Short mmCIF file of C-alpha atoms and ligand atoms in Angstrom, two decimals:
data_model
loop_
_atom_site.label_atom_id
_atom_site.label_comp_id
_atom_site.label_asym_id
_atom_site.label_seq_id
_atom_site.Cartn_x
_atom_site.Cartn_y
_atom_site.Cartn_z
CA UNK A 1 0.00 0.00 0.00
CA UNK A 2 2.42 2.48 1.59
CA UNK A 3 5.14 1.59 -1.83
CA UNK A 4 1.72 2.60 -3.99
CA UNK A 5 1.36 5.46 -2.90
CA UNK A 6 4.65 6.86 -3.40
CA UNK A 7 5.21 5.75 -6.80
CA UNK A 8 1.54 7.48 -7.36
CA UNK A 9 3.27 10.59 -6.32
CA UNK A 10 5.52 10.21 -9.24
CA UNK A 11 2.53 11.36 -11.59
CA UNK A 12 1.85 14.57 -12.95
CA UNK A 13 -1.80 13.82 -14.99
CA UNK A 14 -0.91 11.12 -17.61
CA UNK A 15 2.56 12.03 -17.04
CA UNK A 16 5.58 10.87 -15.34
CA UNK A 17 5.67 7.58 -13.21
CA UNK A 18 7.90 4.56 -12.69
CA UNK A 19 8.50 2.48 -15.94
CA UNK A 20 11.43 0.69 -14.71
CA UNK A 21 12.16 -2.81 -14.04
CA UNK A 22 10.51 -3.68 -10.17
CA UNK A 23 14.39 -4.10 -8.80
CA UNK A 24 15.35 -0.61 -9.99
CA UNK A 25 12.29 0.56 -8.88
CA UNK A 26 12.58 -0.55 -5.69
CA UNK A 27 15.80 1.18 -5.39
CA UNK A 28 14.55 4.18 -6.47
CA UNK A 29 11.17 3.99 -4.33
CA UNK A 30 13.92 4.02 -1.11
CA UNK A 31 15.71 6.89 -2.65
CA UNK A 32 12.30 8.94 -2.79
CA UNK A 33 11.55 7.65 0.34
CA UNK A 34 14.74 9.41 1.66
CA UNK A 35 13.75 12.21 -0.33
CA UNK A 36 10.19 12.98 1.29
CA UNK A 37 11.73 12.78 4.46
CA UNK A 38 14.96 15.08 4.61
CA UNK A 39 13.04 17.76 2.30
CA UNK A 40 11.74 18.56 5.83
CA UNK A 41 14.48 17.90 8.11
CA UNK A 42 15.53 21.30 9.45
CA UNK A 43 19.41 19.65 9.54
CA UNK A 44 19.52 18.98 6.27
CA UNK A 45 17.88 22.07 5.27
CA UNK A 46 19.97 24.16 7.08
CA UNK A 47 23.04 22.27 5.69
CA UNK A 48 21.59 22.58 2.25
CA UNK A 49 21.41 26.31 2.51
CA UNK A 50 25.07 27.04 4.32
CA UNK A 51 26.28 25.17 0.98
CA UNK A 52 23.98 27.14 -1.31
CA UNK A 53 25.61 30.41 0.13
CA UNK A 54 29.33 29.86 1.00
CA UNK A 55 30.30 27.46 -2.00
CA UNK A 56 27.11 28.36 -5.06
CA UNK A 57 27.71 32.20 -3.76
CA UNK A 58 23.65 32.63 -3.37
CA UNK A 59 21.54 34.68 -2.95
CA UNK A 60 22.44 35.70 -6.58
CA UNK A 61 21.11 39.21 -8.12
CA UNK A 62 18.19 39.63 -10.12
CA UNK A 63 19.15 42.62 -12.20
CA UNK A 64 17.05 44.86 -14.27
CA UNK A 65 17.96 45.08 -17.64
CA UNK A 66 17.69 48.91 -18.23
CA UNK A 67 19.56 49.00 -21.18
CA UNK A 68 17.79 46.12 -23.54
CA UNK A 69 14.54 47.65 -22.10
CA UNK A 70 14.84 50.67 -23.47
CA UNK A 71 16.30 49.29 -26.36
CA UNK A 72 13.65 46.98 -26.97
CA UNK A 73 10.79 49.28 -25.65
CA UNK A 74 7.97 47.80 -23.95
CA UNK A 75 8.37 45.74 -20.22
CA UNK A 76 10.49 45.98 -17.88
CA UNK A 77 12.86 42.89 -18.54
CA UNK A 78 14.86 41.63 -15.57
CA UNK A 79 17.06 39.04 -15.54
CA UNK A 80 17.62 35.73 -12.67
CA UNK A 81 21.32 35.36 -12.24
CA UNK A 82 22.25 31.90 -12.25
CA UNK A 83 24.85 32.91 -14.60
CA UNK A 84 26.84 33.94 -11.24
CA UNK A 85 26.82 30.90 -9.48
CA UNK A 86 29.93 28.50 -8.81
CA UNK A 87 30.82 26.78 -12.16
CA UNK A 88 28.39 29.26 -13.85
CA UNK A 89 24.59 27.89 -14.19
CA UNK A 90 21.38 26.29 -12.39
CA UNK A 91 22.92 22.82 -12.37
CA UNK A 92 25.08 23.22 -9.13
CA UNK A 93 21.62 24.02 -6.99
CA UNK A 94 20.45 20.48 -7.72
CA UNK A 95 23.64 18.64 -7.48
CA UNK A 96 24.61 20.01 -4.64
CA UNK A 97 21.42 18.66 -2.87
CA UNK A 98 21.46 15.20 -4.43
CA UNK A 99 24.68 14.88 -3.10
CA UNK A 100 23.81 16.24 0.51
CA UNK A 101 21.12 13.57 0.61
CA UNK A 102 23.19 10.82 -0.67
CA UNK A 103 25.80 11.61 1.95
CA UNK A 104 22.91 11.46 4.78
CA UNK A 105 21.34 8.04 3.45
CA UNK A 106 25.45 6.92 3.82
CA UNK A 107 26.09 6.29 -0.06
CA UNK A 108 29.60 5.73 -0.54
CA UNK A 109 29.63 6.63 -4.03
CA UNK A 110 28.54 8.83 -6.71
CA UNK A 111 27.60 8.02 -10.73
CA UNK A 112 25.43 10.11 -13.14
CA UNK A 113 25.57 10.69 -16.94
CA UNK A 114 26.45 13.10 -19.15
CA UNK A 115 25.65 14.54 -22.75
CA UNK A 116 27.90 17.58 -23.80
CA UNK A 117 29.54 17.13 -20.56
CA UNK A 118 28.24 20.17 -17.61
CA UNK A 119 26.24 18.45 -15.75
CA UNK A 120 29.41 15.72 -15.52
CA UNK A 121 31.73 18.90 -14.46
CA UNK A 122 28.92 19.63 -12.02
CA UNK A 123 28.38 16.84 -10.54
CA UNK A 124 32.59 16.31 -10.16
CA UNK A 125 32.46 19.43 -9.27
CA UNK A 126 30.36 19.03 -5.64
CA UNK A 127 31.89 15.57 -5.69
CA UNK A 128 35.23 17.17 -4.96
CA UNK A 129 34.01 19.54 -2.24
CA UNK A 130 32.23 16.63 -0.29
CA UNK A 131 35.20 13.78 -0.54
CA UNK A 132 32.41 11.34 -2.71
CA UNK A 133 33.87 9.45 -5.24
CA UNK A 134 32.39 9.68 -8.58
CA UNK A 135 31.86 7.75 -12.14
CA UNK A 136 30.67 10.43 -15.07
CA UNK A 137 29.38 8.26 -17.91
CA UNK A 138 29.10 9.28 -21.41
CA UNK A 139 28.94 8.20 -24.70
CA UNK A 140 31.87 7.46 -26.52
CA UNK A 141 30.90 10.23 -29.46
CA UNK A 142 30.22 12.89 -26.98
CA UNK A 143 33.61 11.88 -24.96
CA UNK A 144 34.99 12.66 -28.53
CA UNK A 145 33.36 16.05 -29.03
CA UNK A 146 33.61 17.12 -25.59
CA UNK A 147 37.80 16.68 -24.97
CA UNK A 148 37.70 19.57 -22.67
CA UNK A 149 34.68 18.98 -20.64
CA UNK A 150 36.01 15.12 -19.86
CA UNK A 151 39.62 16.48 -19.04
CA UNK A 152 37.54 19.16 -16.76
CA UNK A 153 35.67 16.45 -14.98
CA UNK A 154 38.84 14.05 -14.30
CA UNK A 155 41.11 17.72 -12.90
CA UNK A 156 38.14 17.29 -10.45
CA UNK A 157 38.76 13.62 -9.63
CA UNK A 158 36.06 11.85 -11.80
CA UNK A 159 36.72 8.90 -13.76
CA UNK A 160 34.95 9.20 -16.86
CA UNK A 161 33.71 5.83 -18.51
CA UNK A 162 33.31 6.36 -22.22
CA UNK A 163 30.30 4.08 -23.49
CA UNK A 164 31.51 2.70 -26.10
CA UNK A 165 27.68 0.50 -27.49
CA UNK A 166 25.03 1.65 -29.78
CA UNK A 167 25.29 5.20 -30.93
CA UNK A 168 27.38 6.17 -28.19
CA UNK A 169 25.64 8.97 -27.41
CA UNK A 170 22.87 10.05 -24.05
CA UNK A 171 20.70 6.93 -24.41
CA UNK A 172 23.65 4.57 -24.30
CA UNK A 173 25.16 6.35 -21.02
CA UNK A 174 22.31 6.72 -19.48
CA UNK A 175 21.41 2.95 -19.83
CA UNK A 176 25.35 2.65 -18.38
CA UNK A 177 24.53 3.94 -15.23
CA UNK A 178 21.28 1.93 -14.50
CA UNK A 179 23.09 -0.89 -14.75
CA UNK A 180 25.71 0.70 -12.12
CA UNK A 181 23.04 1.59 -10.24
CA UNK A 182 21.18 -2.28 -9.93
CA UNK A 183 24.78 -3.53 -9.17
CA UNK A 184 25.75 -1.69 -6.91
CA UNK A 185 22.82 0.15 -5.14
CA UNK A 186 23.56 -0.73 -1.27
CA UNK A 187 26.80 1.73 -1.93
CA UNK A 188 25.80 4.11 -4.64
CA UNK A 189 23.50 7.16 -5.48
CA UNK A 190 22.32 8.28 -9.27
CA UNK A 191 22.08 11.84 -9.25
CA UNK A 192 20.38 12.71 -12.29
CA UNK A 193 20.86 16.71 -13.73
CA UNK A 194 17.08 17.62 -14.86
CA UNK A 195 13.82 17.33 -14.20
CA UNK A 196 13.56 13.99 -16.26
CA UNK A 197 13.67 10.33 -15.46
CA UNK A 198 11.52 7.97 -13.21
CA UNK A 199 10.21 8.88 -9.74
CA UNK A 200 10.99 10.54 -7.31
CA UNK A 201 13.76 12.14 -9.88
CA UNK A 202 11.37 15.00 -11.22
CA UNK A 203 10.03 16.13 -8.02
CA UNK A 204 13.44 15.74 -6.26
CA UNK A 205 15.18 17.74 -8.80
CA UNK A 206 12.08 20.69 -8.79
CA UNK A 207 12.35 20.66 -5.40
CA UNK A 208 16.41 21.82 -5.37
CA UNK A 209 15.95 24.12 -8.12
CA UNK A 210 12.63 26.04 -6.78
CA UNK A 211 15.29 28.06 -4.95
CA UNK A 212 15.43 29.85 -7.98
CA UNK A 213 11.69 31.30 -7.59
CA UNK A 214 11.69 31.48 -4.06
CA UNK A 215 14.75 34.30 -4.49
CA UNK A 216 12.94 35.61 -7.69
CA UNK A 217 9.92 36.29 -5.99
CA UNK A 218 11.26 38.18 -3.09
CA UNK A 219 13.64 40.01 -4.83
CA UNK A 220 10.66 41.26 -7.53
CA UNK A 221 8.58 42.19 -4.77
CA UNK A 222 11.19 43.82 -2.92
CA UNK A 223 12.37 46.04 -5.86
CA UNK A 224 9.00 46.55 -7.24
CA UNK A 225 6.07 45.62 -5.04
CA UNK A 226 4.53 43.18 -7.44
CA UNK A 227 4.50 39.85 -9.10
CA UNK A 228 6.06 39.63 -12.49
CA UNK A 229 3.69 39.83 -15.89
CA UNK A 230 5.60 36.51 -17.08
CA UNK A 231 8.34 34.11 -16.06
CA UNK A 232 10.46 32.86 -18.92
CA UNK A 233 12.88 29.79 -19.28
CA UNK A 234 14.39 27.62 -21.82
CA UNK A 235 13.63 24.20 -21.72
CA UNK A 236 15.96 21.59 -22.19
CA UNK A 237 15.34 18.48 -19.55
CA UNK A 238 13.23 21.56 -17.54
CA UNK A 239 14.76 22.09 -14.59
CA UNK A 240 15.84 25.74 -14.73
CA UNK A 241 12.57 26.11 -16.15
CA UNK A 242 10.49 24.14 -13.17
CA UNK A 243 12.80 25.89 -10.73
CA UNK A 244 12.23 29.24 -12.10
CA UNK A 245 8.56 28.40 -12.38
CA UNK A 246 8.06 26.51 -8.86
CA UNK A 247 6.81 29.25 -6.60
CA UNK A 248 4.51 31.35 -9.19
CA UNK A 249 2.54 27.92 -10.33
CA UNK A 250 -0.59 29.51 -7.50
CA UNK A 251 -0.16 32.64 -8.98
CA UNK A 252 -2.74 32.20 -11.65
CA UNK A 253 -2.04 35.95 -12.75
CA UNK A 254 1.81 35.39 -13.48
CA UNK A 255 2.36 33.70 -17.13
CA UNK A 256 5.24 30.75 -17.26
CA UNK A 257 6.41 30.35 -20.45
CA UNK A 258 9.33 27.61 -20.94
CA UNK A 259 11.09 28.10 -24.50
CA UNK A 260 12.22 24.96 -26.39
CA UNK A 261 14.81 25.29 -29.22
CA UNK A 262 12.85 24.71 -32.77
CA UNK A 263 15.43 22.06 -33.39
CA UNK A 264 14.29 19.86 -30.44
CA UNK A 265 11.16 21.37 -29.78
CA UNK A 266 9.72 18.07 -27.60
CA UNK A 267 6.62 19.73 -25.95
CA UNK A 268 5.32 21.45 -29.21
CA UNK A 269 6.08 18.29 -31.58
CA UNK A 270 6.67 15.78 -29.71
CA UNK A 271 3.95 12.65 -28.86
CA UNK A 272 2.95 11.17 -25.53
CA UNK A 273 5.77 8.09 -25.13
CA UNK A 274 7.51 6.32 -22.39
CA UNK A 275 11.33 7.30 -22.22
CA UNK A 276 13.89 6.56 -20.07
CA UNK A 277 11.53 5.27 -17.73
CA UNK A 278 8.88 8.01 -17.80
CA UNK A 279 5.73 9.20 -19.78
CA UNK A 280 5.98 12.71 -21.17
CA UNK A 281 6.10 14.21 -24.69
CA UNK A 282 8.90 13.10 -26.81
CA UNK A 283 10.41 13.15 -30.14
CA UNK A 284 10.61 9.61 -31.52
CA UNK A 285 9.86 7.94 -34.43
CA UNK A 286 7.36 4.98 -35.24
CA UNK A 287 9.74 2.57 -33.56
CA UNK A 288 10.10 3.76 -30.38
CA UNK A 289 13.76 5.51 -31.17
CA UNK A 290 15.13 8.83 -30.48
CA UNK A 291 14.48 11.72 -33.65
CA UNK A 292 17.57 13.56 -34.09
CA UNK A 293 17.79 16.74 -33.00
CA UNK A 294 20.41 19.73 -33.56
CA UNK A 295 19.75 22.64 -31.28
CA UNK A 296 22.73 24.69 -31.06
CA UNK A 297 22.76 24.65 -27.67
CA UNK A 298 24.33 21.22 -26.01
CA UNK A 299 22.07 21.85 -22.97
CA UNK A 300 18.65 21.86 -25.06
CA UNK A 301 19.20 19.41 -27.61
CA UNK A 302 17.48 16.60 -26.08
CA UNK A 303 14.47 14.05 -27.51
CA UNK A 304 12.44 14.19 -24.08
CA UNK A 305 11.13 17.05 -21.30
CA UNK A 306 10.31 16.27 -18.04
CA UNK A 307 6.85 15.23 -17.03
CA UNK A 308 5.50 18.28 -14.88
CA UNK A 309 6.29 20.57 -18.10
CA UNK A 310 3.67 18.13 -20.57
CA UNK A 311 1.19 18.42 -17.41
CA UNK A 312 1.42 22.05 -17.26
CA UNK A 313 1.47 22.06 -21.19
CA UNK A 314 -1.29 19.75 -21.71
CA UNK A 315 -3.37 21.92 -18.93
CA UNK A 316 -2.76 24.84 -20.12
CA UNK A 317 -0.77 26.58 -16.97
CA UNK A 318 2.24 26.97 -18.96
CA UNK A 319 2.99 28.16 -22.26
CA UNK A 320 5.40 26.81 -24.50
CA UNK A 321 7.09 28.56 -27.78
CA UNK A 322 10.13 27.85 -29.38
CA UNK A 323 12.84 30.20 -30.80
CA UNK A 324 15.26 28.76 -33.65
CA UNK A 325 19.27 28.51 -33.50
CA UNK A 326 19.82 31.80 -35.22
CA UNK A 327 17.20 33.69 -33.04
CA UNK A 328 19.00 32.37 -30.36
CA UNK A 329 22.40 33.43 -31.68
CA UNK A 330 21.19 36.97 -32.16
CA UNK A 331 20.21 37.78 -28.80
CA UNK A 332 23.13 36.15 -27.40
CA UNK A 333 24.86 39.10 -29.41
CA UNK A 334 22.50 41.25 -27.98
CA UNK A 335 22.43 40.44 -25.02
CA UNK A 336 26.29 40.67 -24.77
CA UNK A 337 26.25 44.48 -26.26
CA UNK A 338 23.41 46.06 -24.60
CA UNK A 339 24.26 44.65 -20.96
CA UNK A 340 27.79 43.59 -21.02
CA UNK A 341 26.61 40.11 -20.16
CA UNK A 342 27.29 37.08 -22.13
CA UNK A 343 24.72 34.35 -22.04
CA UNK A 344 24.77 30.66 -22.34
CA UNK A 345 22.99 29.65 -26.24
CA UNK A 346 20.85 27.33 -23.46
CA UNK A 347 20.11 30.70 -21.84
CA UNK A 348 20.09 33.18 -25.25
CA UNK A 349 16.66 31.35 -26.72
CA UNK A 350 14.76 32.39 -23.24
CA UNK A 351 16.56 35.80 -23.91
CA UNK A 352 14.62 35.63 -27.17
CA UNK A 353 11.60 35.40 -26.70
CA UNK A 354 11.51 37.57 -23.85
CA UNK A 355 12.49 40.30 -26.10
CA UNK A 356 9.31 39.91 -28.25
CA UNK A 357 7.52 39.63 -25.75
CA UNK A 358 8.85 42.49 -24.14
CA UNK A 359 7.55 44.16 -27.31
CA UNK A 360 3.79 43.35 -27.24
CA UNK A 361 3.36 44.09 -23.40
CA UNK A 362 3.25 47.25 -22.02
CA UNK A 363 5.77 49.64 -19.42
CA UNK A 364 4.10 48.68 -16.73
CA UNK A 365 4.46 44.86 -17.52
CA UNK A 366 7.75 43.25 -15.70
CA UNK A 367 9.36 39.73 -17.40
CA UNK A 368 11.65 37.98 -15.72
CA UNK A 369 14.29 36.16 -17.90
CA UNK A 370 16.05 32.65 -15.99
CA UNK A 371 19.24 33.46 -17.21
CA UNK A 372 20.47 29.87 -16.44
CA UNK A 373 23.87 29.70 -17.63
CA UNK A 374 26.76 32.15 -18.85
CA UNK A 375 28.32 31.86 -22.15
CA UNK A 376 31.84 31.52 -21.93
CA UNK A 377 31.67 27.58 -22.63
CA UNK A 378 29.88 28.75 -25.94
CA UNK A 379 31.77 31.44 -27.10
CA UNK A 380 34.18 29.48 -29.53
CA UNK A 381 31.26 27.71 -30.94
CA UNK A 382 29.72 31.04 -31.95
CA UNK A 383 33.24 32.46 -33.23
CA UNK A 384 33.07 29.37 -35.64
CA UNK A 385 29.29 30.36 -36.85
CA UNK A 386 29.53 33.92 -37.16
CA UNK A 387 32.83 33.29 -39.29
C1 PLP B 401 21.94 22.08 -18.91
C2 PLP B 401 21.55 23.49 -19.17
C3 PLP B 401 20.25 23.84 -19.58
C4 PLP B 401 19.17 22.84 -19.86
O1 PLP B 401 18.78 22.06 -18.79
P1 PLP B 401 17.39 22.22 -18.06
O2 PLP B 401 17.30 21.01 -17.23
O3 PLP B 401 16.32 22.31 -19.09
O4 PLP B 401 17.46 23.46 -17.27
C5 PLP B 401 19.96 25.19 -19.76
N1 PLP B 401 20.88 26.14 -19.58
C6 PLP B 401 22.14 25.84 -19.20
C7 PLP B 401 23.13 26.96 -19.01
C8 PLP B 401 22.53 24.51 -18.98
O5 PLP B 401 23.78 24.23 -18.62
#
């Protein structure tokens, strides 16, 4: 009865769940079980937030961006600073706290995957701080493409296991580490980077990242006594966009828009599926495998979104839009001139939309950008495409 009803938790409407294998599930049932308890333990709280300040550097600014608002002419655009924190985006919020609650359930070790490689540095990143050791794995192609994120995560002490099966790519890494996982559960913890994967992942990884909107929402109240007009975010897994979204979901007045890249646009083109052991919208063809996708941005360009985004999607709560590559590209430029502040390509297509939006609202409408990530990994890349 009592296992029911936490794996019920696990929904959001049609979405989300357990579609595992009973064993794993069972290990991840415990983990969420661990979860709903410490979320409310005032130790582990407190612990959590002595972290978030002395090693993330929180509370981070929001600042208002007076120069792109009057250059763009319409609301008040303000921008969430996650660009600032240690290692210089979102990820470190929820790593950090997967790693705080492995250490108090007494795991002994560390493993997660990787794609282009940050949330790998992240994750060997905290890893490093706490003493854990950790295994990063990723496909053999993206080892191959990502040289300097792999030699980033092993300065930090990781070992990296290239997966060297299938495509080599996310899907093959990912099915890497479950394997870890069943093998070696009774000493190991899975920290996964986004708001994807089976219970209690989504919730867990919301729950880390709602800092975001808890700051956001004091700090816009402080500086101008009201709620924000909209909330925007790009969407890649969704967990700067849940986190950014988490404490304005009751207020029914602010929009939430999450913005998917056109290239991997899962929530506007994608089809009710089960992937990597969850139900949300995906992009996959008639068999059940992964479309190809090519956003510019590492951080987006993923076939899946996590569940709680299709459920506020599907219900209408949250809006979703996408912005293409070269959108993207241009108010990364923009960005960069008008506020001396460079932001990830993950971060530019939130940037993007926000400044047409910006556009068709009015002075005394305020948006508040997530900027999630800064753009100094992504500056070569856009040397090479401006060329
Ligand atoms: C990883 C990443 C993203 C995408 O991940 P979400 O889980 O959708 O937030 C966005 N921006 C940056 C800077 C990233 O590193």
């Amino acid at each position: 009865m009592r296992r029911e009803s936490v794996v019920e938790k696990g929904f959001f409407g049609d979405f989300g769940g357990s579609f595992i294998p009973e064993d794993l599930k069972s290990i991840l049932d415990r983990i969420g079980e661990a979860f709903e308890k410490y979320k409310e333990d005032p130790d582990f709280l407190e612990e959590y937030c002595y972290y978030l300040k002395e090693y993330v550097g929180r509370e981070n600014p929001l600042t208002f961006a007076k120069n792109l608002t009057e250059e763009v002419g319409g609301a008040k655009i303000y921008l969430k600073r996650e660009d600032l924190n240690h290692t210089g985006a979102h990820k470190i919020n929820n790593v950090l706290g997967q790693i705080l609650l492995a250490k108090k359930i007494g795991a002994k070790r560390i493993i997660a995957e990787t794609g282009a490689g940050q949330h790998g540095v992240a994750t060997a990143t905290a890893c490093a701080m706490v003493g854990l050791p950790c295994t990063i794995y990723m496909g053999k192609k993206d080892t191959e493409r990502q040289r300097l994120n792999v030699f980033r995560m092993e300065l930090l002490g990781a070992e990296v296991v290239a997966v060297d099966k299938g495509r080599g790519r996310l899907k093959e890494a990912v099915d890497e580490a479950f394997g870890d996982l069943l093998k070696n559960h009774e000493t190991t913890f899975y920290l996964i980077g986004s708001a994807v994967g089976p219970y209690p992942y989504p919730e867990m990884v919301k729950y880390f990242q709602a800092v975001i909107s808890e700051e956001s929402k004091r700090q816009i109240l402080d500086k101008e006594g009201k709620l924000p007009t909209a909330v925007v975010a790009c969407v890649g897994g969704g967990s700067n966009a849940i986190g950014s979204f988490a404490h304005y979901i009751d207020e029914k007045e602010v929009r939430l828009i999450g913005v998917e890249p056109a290239e991997a646009a899962s929530i506007s083109l994608g089809k009710p599926a089960v992937f990597h052991g969850y139900r949300s919208l995906t992009l996959l063809d008639e068999h059940g495998e992964a479309l190809p996708t090519s956003s510019i941005a590492a951080g987006l360009d993923y076939q899946g979104v996590g569940p709680e985004h299709s459920y506020l999607h599907t219900t209408g709560r949250g809006e979703y839009v996408s912005v293409t590559g070269e959108e993207a590209l241009e108010a990364f430029q923009q960005l960069s001139k008008t506020e001396g502040i460079i932001p990830a390509l993950e971060s530019s297509h939130a940037v993007s939309h926000a400044i047409k939006l910006a556009k068709e609202l009015h002075q005394e409408d305020i948006i508040i950008v997530n900027l999630s990530g800064r753009g100094d990994k992504d500056v070569e890349q856009v040397f090479e495409m401006l060329k």
